[in-house]
Tab-separated table of C-alpha atoms in Angstrom:
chain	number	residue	atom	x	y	z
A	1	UNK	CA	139.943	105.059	6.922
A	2	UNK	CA	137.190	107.423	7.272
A	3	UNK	CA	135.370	107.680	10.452
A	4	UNK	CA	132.151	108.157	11.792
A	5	UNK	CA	130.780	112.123	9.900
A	6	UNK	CA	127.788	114.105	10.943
A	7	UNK	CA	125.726	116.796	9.112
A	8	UNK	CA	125.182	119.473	9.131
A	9	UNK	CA	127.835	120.338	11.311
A	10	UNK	CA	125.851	123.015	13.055
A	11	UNK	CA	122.288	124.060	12.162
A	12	UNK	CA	119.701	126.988	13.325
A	13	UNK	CA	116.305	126.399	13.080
A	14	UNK	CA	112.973	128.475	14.063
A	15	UNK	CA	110.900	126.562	16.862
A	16	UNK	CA	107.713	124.667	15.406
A	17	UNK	CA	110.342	123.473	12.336
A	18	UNK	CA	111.238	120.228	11.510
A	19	UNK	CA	114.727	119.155	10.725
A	20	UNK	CA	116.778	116.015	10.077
A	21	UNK	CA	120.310	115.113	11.542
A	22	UNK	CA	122.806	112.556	8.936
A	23	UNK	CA	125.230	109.996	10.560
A	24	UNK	CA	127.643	108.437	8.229
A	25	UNK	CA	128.895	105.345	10.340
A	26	UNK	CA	132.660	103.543	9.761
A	27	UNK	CA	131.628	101.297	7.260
A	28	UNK	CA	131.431	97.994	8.007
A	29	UNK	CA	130.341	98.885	11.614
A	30	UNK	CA	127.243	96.781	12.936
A	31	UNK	CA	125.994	99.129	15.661
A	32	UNK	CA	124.681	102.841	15.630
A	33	UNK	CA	123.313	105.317	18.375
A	34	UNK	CA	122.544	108.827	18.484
A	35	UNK	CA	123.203	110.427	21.559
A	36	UNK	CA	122.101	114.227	23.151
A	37	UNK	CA	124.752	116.339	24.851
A	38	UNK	CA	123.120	119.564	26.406
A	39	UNK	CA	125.743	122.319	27.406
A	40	UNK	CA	127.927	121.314	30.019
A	41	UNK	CA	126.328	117.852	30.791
A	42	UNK	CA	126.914	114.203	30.231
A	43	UNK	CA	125.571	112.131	26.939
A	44	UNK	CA	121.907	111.007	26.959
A	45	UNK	CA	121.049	107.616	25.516
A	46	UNK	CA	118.528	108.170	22.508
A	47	UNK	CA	118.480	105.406	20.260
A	48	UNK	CA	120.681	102.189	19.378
A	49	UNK	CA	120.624	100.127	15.892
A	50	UNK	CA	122.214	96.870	15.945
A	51	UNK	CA	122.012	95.377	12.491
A	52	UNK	CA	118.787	94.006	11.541
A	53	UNK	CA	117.167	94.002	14.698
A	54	UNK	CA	114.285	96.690	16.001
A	55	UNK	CA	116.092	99.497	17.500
A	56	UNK	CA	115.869	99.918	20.972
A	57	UNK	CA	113.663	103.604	21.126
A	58	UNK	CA	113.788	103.960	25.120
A	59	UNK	CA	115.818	107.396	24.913
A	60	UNK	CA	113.697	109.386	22.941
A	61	UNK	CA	112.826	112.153	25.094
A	62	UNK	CA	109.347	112.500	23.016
A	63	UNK	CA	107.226	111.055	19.758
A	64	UNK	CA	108.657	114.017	18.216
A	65	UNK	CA	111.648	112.646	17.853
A	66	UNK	CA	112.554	109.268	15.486
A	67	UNK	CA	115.334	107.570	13.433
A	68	UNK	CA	115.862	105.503	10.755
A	69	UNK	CA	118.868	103.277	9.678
A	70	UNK	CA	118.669	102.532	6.029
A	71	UNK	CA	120.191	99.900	4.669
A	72	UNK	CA	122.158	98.885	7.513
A	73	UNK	CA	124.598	102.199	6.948
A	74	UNK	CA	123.125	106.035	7.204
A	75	UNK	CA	120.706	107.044	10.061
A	76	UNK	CA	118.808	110.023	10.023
A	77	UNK	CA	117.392	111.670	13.454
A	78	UNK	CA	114.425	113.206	12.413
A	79	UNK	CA	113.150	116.455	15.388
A	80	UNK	CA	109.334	117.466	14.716
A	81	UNK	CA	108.042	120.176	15.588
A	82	UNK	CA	111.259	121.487	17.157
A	83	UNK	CA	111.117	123.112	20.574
A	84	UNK	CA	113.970	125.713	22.878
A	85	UNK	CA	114.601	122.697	24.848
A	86	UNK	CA	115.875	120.506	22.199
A	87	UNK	CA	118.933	122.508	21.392
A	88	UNK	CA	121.930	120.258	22.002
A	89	UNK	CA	124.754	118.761	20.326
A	90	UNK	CA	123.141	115.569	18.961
A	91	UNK	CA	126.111	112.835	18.482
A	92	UNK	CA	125.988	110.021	16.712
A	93	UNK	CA	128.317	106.579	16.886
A	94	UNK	CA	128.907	103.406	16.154
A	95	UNK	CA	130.763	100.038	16.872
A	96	UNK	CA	131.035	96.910	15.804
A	97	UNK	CA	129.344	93.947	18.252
A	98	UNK	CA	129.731	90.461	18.526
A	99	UNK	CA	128.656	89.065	21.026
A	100	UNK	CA	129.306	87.232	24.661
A	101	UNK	CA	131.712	89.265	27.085
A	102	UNK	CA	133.384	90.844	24.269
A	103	UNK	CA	130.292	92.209	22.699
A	104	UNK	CA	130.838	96.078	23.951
A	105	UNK	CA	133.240	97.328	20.897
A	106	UNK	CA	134.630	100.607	21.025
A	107	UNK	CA	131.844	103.085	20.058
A	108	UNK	CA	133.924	105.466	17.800
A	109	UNK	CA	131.495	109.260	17.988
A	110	UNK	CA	131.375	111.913	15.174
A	111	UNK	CA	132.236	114.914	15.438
A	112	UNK	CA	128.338	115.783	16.381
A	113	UNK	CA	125.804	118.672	15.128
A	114	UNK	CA	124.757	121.626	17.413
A	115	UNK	CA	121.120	122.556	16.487
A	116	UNK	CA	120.283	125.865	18.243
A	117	UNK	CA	116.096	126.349	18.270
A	118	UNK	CA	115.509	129.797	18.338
B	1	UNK	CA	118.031	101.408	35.416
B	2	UNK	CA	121.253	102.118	35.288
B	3	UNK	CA	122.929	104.864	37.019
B	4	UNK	CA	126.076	106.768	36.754
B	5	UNK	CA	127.628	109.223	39.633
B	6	UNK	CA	130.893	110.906	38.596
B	7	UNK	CA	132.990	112.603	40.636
B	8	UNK	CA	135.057	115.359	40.819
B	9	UNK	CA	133.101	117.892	38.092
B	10	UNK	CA	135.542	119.734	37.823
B	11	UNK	CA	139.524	118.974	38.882
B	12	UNK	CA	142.781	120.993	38.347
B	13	UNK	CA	146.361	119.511	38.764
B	14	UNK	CA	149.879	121.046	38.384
B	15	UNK	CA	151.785	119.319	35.227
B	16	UNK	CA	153.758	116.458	36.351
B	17	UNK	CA	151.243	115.446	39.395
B	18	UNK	CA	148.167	112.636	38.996
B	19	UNK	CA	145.108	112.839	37.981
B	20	UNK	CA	142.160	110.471	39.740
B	21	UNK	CA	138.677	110.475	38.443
B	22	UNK	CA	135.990	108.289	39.946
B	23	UNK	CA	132.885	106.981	38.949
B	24	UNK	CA	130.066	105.086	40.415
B	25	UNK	CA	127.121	102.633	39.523
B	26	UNK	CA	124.051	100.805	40.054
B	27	UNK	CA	123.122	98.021	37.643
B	28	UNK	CA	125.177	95.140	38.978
B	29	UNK	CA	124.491	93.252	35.624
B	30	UNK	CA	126.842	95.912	33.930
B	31	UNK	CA	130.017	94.441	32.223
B	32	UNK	CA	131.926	97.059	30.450
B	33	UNK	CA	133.262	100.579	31.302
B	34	UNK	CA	134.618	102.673	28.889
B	35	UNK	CA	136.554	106.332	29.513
B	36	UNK	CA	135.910	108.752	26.664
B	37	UNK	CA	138.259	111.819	26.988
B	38	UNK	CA	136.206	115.084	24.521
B	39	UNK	CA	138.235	118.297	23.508
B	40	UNK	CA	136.386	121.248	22.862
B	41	UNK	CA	133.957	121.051	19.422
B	42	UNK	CA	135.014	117.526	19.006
B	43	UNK	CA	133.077	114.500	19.636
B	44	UNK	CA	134.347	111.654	22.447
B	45	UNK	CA	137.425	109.493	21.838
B	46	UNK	CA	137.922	106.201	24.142
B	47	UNK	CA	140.820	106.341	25.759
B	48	UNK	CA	140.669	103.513	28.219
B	49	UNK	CA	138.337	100.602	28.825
B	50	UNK	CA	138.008	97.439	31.217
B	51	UNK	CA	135.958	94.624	31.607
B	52	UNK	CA	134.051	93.016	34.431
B	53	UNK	CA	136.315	89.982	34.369
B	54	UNK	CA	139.335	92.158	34.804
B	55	UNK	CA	139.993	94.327	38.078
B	56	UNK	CA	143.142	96.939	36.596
B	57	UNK	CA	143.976	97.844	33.234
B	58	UNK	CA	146.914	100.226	32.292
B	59	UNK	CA	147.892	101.771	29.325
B	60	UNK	CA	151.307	104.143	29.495
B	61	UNK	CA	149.939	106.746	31.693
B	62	UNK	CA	146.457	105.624	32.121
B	63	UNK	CA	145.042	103.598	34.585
B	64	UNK	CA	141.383	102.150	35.605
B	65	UNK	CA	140.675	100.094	38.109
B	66	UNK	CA	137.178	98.420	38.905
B	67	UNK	CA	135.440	97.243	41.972
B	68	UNK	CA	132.596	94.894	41.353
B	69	UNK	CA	131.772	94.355	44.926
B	70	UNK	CA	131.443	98.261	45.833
B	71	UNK	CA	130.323	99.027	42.109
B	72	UNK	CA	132.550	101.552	41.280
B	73	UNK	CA	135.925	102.228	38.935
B	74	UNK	CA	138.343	104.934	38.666
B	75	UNK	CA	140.447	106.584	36.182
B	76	UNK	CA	144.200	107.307	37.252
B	77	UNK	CA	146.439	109.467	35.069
B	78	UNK	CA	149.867	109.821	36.147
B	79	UNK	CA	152.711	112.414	34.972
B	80	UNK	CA	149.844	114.789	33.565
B	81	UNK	CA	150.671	116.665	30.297
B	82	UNK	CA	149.114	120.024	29.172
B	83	UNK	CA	147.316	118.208	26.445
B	84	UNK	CA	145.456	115.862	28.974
B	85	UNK	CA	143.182	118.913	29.502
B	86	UNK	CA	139.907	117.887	28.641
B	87	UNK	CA	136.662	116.804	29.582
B	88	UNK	CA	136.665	112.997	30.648
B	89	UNK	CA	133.420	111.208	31.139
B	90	UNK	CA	133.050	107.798	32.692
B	91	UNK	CA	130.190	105.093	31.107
B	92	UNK	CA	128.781	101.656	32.137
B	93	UNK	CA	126.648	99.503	30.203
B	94	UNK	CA	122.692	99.064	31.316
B	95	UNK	CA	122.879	95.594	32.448
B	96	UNK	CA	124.833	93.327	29.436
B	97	UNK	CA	123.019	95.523	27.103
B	98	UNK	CA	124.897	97.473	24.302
B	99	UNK	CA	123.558	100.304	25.450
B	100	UNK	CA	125.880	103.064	27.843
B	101	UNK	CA	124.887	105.382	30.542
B	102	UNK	CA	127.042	108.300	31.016
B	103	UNK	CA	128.665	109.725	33.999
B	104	UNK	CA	127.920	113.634	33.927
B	105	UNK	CA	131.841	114.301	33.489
B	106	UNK	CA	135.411	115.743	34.534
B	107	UNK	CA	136.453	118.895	33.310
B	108	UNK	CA	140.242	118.418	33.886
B	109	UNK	CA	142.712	121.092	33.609
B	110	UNK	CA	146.655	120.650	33.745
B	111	UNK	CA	148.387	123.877	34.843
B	112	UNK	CA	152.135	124.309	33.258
């Protein structure tokens, strides 16, 4: 089946610009986070959905940056305002949970979307 | 919070020898630790993970072994292959959350 797909798969964007991220989960998948990946580095935590349950924010770097899950499928990371510092590659996953020691499911990642702030 | 050391950065082997990759953390709530091996313009695949109740796990040529006590695990890749070049990052979960905390990764390199 189809896994997790991200787009665009690369964007450029003008600093002060807003612009919105799409993450197509693996259907059927209960669990979604975006992360950040700056050049060279390790994954930052931004955001986690777990079905119907408030999302745990505690990664966003700023209030410019939000998400949305709708419907329990397709998230959308939303940058405001966008700055030099948030150019990345912004990945999103997902899993499916259950719970007790075998909650942690196998987060499967897209293929990401580099967004380059000029 | 949590907190993930990784270490070597960087690590080259000759084809044929082992790999070994360690990583190190703080939360001693965390329960699962995943290996994610990423190829160039692609996004992480797991390639190996273990659970708290469990101390080794192997899979063909991959290894990981965990040490509650001391908090830290390691990766072991034996009879390296060309296409094991990569870079491998190591992850722990914040406490029993769902949530993972990277290790700042590997870049490994297998020289034919």
């Amino acid at each position: 089946g189809a896994g997790v797909s991200q787009s665009p798969s690369n964007k450029v964007t003008e600093k002060g610009k807003d612009v919105e991220l799409r993450c197509d989960p693996i259907s059927g998948h209960t669990a979604l986070y975006w992360y950040r990946q700056s050049l060279g580095q390790g994954l930052e935590f931004l955001i986690y959905f777990q079905g119907n349950s408030a999302p745990d924010k505690s990664g966003l770097p700023s209030d410019r940056f939000s998400a949305e899950r709708t419907g329990g499928s397709v998230s959308t990371l939303t940058i405001q305002r966008t700055q030099q510092e948030d150019s990345a590659v912004y990945l999103c996953a997902s899993s499916f949970s259950s719970s007790g020691l075998a909650a942690h499911g196998e987060q499967f990642f897209g293929p990401g979307t580099r967004l380059t702030v000029l | 919070g949590e907190n993930v050391e990784q270490h070597p950065s960087t690590l080259s082997v000759q084809e044929g020898d082992s790999a070994v990759i360690k990583c190190t953390y703080s939360d001693s709530a965390s329960n699962y630790f995943p290996w994610y091996k990423q190829e160039l313009g692609k996004g992480p695949q797991l390639i190996i993970d273990i659970r708290s109740n469990v101390g080794e796990k192997k899979d063909q040529r991959i290894a990981v072994t965990l040490n509650k006590t001391a908090k830290h695990f390691s990766l072991h890749i034996t009879e390296t292959q060309p296409e094991d070049s990569a870079v491998y990052f190591c992850a722990a979960t914040q406490g029993g959350a769902q949530k993972l905390v990277f290790g700042q990764g590997t870049r490994l390199t297998i020289n034919p």
